[in-house]
PDB file of C-alpha atoms and ligand atoms in Angstrom:
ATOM      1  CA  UNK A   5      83.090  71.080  54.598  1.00 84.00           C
ATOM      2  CA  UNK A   6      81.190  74.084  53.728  1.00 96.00           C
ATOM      3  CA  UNK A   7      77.140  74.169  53.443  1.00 98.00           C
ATOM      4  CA  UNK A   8      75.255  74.005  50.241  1.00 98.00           C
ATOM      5  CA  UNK A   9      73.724  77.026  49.886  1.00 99.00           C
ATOM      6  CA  UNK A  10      70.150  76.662  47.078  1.00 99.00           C
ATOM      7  CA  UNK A  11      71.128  79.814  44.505  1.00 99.00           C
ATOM      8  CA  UNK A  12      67.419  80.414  42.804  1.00 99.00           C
ATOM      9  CA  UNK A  13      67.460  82.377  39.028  1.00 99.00           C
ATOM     10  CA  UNK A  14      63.898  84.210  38.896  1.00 98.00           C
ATOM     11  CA  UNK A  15      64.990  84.418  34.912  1.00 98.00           C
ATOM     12  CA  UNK A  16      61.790  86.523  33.412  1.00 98.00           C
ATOM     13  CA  UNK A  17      58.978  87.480  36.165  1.00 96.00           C
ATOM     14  CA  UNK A  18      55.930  89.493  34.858  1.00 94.00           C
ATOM     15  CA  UNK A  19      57.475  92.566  34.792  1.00 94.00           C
ATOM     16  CA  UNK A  20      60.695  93.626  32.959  1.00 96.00           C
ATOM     17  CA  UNK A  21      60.318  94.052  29.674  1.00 97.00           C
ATOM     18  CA  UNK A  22      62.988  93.682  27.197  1.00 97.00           C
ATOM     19  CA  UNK A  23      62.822  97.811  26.782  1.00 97.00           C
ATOM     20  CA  UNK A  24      64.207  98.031  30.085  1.00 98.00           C
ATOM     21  CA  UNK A  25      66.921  95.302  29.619  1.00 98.00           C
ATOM     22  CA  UNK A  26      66.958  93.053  26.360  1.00 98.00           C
ATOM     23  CA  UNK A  27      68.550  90.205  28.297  1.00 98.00           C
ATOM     24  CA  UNK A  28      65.148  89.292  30.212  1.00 98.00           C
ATOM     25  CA  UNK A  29      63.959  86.418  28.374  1.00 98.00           C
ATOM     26  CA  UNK A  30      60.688  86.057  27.086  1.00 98.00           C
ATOM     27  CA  UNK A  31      59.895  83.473  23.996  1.00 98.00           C
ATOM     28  CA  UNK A  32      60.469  79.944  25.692  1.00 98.00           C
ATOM     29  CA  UNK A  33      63.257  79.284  23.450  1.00 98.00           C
ATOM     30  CA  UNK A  34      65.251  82.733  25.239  1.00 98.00           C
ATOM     31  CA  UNK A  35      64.222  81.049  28.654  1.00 98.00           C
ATOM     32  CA  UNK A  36      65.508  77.980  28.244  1.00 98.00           C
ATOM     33  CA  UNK A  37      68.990  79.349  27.135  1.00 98.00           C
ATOM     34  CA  UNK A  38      68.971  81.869  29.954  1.00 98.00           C
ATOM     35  CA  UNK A  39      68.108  78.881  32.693  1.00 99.00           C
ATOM     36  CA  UNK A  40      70.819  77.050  31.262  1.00 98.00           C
ATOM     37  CA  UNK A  41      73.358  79.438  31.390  1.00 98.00           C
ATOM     38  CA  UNK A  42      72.282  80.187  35.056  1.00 99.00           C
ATOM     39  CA  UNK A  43      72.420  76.370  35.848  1.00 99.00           C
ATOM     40  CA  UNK A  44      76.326  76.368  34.562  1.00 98.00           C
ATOM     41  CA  UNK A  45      76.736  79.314  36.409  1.00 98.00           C
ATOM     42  CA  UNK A  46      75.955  77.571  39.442  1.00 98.00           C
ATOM     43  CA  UNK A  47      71.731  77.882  40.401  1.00 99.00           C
ATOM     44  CA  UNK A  48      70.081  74.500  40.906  1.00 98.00           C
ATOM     45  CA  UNK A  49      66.643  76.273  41.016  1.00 98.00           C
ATOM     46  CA  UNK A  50      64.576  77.677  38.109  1.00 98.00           C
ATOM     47  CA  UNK A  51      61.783  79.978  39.307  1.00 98.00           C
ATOM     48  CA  UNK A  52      59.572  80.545  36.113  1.00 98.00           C
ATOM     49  CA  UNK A  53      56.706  83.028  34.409  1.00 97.00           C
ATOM     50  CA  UNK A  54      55.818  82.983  31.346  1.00 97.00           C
ATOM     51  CA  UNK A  55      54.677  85.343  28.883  1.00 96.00           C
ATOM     52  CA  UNK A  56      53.332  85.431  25.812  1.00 95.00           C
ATOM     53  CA  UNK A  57      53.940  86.647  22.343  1.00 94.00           C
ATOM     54  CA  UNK A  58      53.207  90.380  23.047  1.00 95.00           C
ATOM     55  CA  UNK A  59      55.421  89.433  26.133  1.00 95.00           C
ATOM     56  CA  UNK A  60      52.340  90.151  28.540  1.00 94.00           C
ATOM     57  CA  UNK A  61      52.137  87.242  31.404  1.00 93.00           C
ATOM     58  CA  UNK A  62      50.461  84.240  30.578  1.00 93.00           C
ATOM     59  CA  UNK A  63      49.039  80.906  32.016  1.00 92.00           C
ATOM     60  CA  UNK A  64      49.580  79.360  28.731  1.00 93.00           C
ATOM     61  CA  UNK A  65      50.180  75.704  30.413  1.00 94.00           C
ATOM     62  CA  UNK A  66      52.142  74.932  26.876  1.00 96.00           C
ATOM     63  CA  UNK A  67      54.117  77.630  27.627  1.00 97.00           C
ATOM     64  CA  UNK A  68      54.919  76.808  30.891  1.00 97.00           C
ATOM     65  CA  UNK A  69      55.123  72.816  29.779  1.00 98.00           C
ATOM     66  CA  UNK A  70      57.990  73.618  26.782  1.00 98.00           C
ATOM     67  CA  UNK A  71      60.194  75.712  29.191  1.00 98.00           C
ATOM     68  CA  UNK A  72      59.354  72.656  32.105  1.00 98.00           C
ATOM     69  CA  UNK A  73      60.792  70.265  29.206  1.00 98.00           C
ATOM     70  CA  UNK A  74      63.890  72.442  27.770  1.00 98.00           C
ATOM     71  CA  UNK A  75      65.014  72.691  31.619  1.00 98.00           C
ATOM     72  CA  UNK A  76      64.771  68.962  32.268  1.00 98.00           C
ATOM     73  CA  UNK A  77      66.614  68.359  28.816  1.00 98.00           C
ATOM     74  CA  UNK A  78      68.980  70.578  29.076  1.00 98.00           C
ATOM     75  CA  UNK A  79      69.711  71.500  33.102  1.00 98.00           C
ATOM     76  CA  UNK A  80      69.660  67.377  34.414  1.00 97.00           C
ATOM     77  CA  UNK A  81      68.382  67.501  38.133  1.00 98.00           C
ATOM     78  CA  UNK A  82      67.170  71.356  38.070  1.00 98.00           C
ATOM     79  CA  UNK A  83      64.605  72.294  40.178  1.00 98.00           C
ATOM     80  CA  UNK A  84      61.739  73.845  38.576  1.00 98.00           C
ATOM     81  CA  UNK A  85      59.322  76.074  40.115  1.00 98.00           C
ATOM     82  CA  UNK A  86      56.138  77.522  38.802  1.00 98.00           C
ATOM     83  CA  UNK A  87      54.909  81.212  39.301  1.00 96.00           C
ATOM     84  CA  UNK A  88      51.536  81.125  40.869  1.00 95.00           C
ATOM     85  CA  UNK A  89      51.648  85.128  41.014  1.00 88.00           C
ATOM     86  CA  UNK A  90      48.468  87.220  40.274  1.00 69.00           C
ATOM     87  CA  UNK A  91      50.119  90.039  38.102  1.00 69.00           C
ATOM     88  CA  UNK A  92      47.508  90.099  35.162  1.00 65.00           C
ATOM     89  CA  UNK A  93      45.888  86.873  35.695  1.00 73.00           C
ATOM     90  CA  UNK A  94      42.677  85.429  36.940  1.00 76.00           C
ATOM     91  CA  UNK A  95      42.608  83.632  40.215  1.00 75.00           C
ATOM     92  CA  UNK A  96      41.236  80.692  38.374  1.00 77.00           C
ATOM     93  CA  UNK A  97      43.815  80.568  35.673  1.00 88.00           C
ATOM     94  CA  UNK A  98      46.641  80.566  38.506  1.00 92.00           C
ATOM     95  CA  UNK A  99      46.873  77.034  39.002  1.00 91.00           C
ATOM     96  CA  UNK A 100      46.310  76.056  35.168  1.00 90.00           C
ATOM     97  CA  UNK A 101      50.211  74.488  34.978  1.00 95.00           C
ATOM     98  CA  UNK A 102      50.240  72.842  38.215  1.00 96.00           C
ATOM     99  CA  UNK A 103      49.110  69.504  36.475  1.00 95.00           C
ATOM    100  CA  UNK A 104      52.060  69.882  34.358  1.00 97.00           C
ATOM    101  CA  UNK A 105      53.350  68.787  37.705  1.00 97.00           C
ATOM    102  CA  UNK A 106      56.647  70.988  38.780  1.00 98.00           C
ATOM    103  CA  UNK A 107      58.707  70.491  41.273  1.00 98.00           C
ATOM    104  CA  UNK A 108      57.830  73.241  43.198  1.00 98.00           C
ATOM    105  CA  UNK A 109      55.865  76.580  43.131  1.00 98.00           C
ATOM    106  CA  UNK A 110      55.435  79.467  44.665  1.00 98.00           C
ATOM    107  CA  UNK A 111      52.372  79.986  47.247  1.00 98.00           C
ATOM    108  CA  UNK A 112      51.273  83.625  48.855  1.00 97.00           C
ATOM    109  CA  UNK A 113      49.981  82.604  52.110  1.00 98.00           C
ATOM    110  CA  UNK A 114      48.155  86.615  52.208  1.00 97.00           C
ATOM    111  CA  UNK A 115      47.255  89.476  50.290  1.00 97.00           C
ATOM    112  CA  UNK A 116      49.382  92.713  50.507  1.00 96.00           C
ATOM    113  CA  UNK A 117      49.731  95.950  48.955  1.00 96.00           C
ATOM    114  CA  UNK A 118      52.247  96.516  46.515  1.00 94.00           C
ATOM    115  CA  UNK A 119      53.531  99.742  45.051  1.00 92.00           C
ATOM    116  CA  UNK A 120      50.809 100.428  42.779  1.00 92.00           C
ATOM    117  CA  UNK A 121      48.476  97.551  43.505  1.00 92.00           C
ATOM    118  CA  UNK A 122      46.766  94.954  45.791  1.00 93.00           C
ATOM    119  CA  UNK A 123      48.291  91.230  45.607  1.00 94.00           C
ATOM    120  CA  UNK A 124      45.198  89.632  46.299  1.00 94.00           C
ATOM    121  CA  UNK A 125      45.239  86.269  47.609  1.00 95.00           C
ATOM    122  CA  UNK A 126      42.205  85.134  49.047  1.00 94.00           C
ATOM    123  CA  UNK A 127      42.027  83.079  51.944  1.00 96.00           C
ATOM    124  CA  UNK A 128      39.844  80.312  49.756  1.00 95.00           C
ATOM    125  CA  UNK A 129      42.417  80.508  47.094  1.00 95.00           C
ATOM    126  CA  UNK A 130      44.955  80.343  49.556  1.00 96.00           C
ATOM    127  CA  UNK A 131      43.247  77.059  50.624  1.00 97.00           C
ATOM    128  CA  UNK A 132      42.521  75.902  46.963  1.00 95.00           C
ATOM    129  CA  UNK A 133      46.258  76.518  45.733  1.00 96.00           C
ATOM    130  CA  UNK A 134      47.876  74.635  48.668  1.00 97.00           C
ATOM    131  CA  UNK A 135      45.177  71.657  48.072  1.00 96.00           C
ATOM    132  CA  UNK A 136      46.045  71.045  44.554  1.00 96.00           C
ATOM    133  CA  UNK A 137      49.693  71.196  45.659  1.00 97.00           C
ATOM    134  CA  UNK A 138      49.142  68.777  47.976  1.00 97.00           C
ATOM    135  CA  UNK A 139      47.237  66.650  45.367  1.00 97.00           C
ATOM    136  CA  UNK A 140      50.006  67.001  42.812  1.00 97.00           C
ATOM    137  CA  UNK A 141      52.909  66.897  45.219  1.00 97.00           C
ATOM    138  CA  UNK A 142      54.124  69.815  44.254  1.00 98.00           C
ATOM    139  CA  UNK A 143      56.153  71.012  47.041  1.00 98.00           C
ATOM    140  CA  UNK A 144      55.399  74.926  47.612  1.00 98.00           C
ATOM    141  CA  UNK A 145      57.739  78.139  47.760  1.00 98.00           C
ATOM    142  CA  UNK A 146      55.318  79.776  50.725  1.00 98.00           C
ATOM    143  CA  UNK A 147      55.914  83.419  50.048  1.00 98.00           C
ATOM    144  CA  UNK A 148      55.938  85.607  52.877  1.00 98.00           C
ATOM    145  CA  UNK A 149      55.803  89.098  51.738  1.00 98.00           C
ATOM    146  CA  UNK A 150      54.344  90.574  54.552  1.00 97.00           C
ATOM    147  CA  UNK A 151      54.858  89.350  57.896  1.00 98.00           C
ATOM    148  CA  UNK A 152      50.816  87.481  58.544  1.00 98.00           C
ATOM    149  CA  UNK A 153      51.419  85.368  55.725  1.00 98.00           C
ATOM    150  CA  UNK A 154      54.193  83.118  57.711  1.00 98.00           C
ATOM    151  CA  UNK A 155      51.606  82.628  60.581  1.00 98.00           C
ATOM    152  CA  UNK A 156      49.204  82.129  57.931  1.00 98.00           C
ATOM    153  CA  UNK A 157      51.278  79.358  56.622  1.00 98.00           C
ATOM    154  CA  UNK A 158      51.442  77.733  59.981  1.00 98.00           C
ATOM    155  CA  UNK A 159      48.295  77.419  59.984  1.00 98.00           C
ATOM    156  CA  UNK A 160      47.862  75.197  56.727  1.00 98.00           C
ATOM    157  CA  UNK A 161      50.380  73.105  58.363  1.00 98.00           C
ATOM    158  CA  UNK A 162      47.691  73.020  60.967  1.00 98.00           C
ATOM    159  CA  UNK A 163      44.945  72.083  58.943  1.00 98.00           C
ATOM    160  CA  UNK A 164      46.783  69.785  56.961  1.00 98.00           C
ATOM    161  CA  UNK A 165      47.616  71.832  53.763  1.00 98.00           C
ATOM    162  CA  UNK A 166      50.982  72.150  53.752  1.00 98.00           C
ATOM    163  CA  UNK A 167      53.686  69.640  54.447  1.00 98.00           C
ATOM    164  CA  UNK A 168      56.620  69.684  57.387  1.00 98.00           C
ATOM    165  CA  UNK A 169      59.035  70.621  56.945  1.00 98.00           C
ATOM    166  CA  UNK A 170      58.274  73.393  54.425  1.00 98.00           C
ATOM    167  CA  UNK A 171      60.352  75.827  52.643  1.00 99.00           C
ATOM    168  CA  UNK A 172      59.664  79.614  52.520  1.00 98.00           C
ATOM    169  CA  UNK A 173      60.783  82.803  50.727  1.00 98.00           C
ATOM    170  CA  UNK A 174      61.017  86.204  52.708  1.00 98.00           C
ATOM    171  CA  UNK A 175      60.525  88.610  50.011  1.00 98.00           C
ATOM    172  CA  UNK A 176      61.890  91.862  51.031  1.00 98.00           C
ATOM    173  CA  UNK A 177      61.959  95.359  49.372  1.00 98.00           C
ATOM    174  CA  UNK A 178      58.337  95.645  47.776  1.00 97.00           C
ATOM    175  CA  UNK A 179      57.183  99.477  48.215  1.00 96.00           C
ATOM    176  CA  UNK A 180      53.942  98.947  51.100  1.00 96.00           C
ATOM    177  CA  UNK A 181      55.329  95.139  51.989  1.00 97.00           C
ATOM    178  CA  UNK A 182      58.221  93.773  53.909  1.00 97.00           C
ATOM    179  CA  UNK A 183      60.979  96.435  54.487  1.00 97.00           C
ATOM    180  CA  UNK A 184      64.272  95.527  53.103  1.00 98.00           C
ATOM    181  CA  UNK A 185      66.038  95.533  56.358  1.00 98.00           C
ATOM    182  CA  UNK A 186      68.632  93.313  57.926  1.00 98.00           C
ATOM    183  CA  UNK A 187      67.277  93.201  61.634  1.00 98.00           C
ATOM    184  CA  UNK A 188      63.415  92.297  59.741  1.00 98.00           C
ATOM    185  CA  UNK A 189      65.159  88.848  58.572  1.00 98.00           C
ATOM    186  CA  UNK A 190      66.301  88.073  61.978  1.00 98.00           C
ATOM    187  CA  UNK A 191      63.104  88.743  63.322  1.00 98.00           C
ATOM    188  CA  UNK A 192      61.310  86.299  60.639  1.00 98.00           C
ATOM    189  CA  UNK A 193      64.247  83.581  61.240  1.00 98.00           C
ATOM    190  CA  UNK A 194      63.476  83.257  64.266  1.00 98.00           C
ATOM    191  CA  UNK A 195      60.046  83.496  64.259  1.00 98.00           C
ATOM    192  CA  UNK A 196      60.079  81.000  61.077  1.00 98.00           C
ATOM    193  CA  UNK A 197      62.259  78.869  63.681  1.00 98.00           C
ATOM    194  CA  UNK A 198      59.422  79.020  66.268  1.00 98.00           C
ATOM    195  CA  UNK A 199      56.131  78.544  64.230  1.00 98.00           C
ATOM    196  CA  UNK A 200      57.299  76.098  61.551  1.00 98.00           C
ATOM    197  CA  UNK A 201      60.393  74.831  62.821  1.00 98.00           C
ATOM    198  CA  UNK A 202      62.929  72.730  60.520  1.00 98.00           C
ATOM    199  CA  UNK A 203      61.333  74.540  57.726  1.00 98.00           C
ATOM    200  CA  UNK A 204      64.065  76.082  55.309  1.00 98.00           C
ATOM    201  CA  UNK A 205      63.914  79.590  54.013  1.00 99.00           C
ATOM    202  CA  UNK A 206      65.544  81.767  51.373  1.00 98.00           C
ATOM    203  CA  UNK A 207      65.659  85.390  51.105  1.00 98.00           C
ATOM    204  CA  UNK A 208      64.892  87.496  48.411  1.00 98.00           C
ATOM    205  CA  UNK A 209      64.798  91.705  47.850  1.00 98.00           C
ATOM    206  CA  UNK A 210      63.822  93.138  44.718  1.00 97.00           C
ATOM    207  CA  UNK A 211      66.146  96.305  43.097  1.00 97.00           C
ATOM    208  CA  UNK A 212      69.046  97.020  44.696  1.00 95.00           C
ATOM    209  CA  UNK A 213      68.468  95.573  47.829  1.00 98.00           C
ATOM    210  CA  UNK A 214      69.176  92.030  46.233  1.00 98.00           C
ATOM    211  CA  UNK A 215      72.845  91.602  46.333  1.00 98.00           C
ATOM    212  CA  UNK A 216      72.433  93.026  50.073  1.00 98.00           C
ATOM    213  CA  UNK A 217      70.024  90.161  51.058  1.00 98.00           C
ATOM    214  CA  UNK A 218      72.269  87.721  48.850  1.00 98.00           C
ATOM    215  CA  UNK A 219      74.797  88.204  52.045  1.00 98.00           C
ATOM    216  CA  UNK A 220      72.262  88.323  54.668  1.00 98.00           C
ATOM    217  CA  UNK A 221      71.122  85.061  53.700  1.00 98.00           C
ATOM    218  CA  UNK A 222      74.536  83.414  52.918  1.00 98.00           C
ATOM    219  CA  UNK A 223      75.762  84.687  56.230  1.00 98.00           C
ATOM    220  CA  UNK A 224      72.863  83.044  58.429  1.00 98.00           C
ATOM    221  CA  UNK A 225      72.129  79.701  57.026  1.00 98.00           C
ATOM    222  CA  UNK A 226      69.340  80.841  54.611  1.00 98.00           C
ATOM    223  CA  UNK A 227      69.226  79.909  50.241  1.00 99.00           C
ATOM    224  CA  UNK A 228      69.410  82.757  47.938  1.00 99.00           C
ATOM    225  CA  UNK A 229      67.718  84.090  45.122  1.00 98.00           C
ATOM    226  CA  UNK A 230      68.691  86.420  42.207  1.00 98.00           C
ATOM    227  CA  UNK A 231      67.674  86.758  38.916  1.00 98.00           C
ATOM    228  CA  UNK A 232      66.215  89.645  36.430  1.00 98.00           C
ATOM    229  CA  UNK A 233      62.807  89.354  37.299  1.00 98.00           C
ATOM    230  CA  UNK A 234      63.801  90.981  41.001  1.00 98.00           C
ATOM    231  CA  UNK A 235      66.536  93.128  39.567  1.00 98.00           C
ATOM    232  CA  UNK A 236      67.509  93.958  36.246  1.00 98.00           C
ATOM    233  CA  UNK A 237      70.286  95.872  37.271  1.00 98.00           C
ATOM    234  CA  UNK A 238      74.343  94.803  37.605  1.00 98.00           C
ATOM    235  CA  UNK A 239      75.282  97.498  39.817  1.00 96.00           C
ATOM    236  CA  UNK A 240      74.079 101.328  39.917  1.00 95.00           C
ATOM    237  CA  UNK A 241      73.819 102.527  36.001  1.00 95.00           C
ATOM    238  CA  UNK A 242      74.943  99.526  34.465  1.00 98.00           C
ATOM    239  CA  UNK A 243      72.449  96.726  33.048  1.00 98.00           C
ATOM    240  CA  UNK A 244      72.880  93.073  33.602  1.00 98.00           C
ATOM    241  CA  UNK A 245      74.128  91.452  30.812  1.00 98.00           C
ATOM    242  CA  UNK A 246      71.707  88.090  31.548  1.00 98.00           C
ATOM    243  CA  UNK A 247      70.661  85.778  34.542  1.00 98.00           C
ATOM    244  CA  UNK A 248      73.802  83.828  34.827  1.00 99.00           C
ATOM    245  CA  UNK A 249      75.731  87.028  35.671  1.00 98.00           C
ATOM    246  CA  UNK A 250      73.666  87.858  38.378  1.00 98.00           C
ATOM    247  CA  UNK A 251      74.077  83.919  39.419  1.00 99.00           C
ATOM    248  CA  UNK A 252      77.677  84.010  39.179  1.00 98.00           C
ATOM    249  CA  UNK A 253      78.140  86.990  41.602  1.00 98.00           C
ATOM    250  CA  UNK A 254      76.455  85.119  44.390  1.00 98.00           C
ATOM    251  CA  UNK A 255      77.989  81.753  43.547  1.00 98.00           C
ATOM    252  CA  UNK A 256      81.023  83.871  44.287  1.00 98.00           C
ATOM    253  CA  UNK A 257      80.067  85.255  47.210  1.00 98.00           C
ATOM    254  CA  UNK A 258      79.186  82.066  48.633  1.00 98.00           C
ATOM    255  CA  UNK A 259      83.079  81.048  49.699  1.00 98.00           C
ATOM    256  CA  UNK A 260      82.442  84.031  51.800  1.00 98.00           C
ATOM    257  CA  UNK A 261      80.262  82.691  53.996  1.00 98.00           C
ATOM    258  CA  UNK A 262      81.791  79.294  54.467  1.00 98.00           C
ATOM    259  CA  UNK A 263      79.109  78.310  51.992  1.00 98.00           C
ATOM    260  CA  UNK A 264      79.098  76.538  48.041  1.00 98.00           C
ATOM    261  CA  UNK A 265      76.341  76.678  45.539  1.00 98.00           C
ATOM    262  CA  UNK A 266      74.083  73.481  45.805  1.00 98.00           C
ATOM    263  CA  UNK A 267      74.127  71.150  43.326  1.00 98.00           C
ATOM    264  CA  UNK A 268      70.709  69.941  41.826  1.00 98.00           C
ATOM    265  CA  UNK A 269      71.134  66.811  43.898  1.00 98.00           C
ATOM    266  CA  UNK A 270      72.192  68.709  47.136  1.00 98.00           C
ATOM    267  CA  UNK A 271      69.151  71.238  46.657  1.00 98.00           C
ATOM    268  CA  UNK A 272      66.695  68.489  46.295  1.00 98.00           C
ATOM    269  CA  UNK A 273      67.973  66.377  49.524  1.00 98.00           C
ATOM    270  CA  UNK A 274      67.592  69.589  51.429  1.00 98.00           C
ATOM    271  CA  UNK A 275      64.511  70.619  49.981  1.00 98.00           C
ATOM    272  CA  UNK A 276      63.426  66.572  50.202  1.00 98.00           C
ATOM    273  CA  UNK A 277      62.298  66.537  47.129  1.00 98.00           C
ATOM    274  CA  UNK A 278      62.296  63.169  45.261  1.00 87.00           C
ATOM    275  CA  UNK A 279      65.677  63.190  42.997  1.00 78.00           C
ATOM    276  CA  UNK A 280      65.635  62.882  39.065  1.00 71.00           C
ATOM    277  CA  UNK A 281      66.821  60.376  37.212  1.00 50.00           C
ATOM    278  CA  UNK A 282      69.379  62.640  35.980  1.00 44.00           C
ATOM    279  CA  UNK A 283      70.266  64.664  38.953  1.00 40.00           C
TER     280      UNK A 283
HETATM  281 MG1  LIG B   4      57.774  85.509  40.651  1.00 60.57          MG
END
């Protein structure tokens, strides 16, 4: 019997625009059909931004609510996660769609640079982000992109602001954070293993490092994520023709690793998060 491996579809991000590939989705409508062709395709987790009209980000809670909706109506049992991400907004407007009450979202446990900017995550809105979590049980994506943040999260196990067993996302490949390198993710493994242990992790590189972690992460145990907001290329000069290509690579390359895509129902048992009524 071969191991569910979680396949995440980042569809949109707050990045790519559709002037670099016209197959990143922006309106809601465009989301929902790109989530749903990645759910066919084989991901059981939706990792969302939104943007709005001018296709700028956005923490438009109805924007984030109709996408939450089309995804539930049309995806039964997908996981959906939330962007918390800073890229052009407030601190305080970061949490504005956690009432809408996902099943997950993502939390940076640190600031870092990036290639052009600072990712600035307070350690008080570190604090205030996990605590409304908590208070909405929305399970968190901890997002270690630089290697203090998974010690950081530890410690809001510590102190009570994270649940055990969590799940975290080693996001590789960011010019001035974590170095896309294989021997890196065996170093954070096992230090994941040691600080938060039973906690489950995917692995995630932006550009063309993401098919490259895709294996990495297949091979050792670890959930994978793809998508166009990471990578909005196929292979070297040639575009991605939408989300659920991407997807269907690594749902292929699963059998590879002794491995199978998760189904909703299998992601949310290993993720222990409380199953839909349609999953
Ligand atoms: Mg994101």
């Amino acid at each position: 019997m071969s191991a569910p491996a979680i396949l995440t579809v980042a569809i949109t991000g707050s990045q790519p625009t559709k002037a670099q590939n016209p197959a990143v989705p922006i309106a809601p409508a465009e989301q929902i059909e790109s989530t749903h062709e990645a759910y066919e395709a084989g991901a059981s987790l939706a990792h969302i931004h939104v943007r709005d009209d001018e296709g700028h980000p956005s923490s438009d809670p109805s924007r984030f609510a109709a996408v939450q909706a089309g995804i539930a109506r049309h995806c039964p049992g997908m996981i959906v996660q939330f962007s918390t991400g800073g890229r052009g907004r407030l601190a305080r407007e970061r949490a504005s769609a956690l009432s809408l009450r996902p099943d997950m979202a993502s939390l940076a446990t640190g600031s870092v640079n990036f290639a052009n900017r600072i990712y600035e995550n307070a350690p008080q809105l570190v604090d205030e982000l996990a605590g409304t979590m908590l208070r909405l049980d929305v399970k968190p994506e901890v997002e270690i992109f630089d290697l203090a943040m998974l010690y950081n999260a530890r410690g809001l196990i510590d102190r009570g602001l994270l649940k055990a067993p969590a799940h975290v996302q080693f996001v590789m490949g960011i010019p001035n954070a974590l170095p896309a390198r294989e021997r890196v993710l065996d170093f954070l493994i096992e230090e994941l293993a040691d600080q938060m242990p039973g906690a489950t992790w995917t692995a995630a590189a932006i550009g063309r490092f993401q098919l490259e972690a895709n294996h990495w992460a297949l091979r050792r145990g670890g959930h994978a994520r793809t998508g166009l907001e990471d990578n909005i290329y196929y292979e070297k000069g040639r575009l991605a023709s939408s989300n659920a290509e991407l997807v269907r690579r690594v749902a292929d390359l699963c059998g590879r690793y002794d491995r199978h895509p998760a189904s909703p129902a299998e992601a949310r048992r290993l993720l222990g998060l409380t199953a839909t009524a349609t999953a």
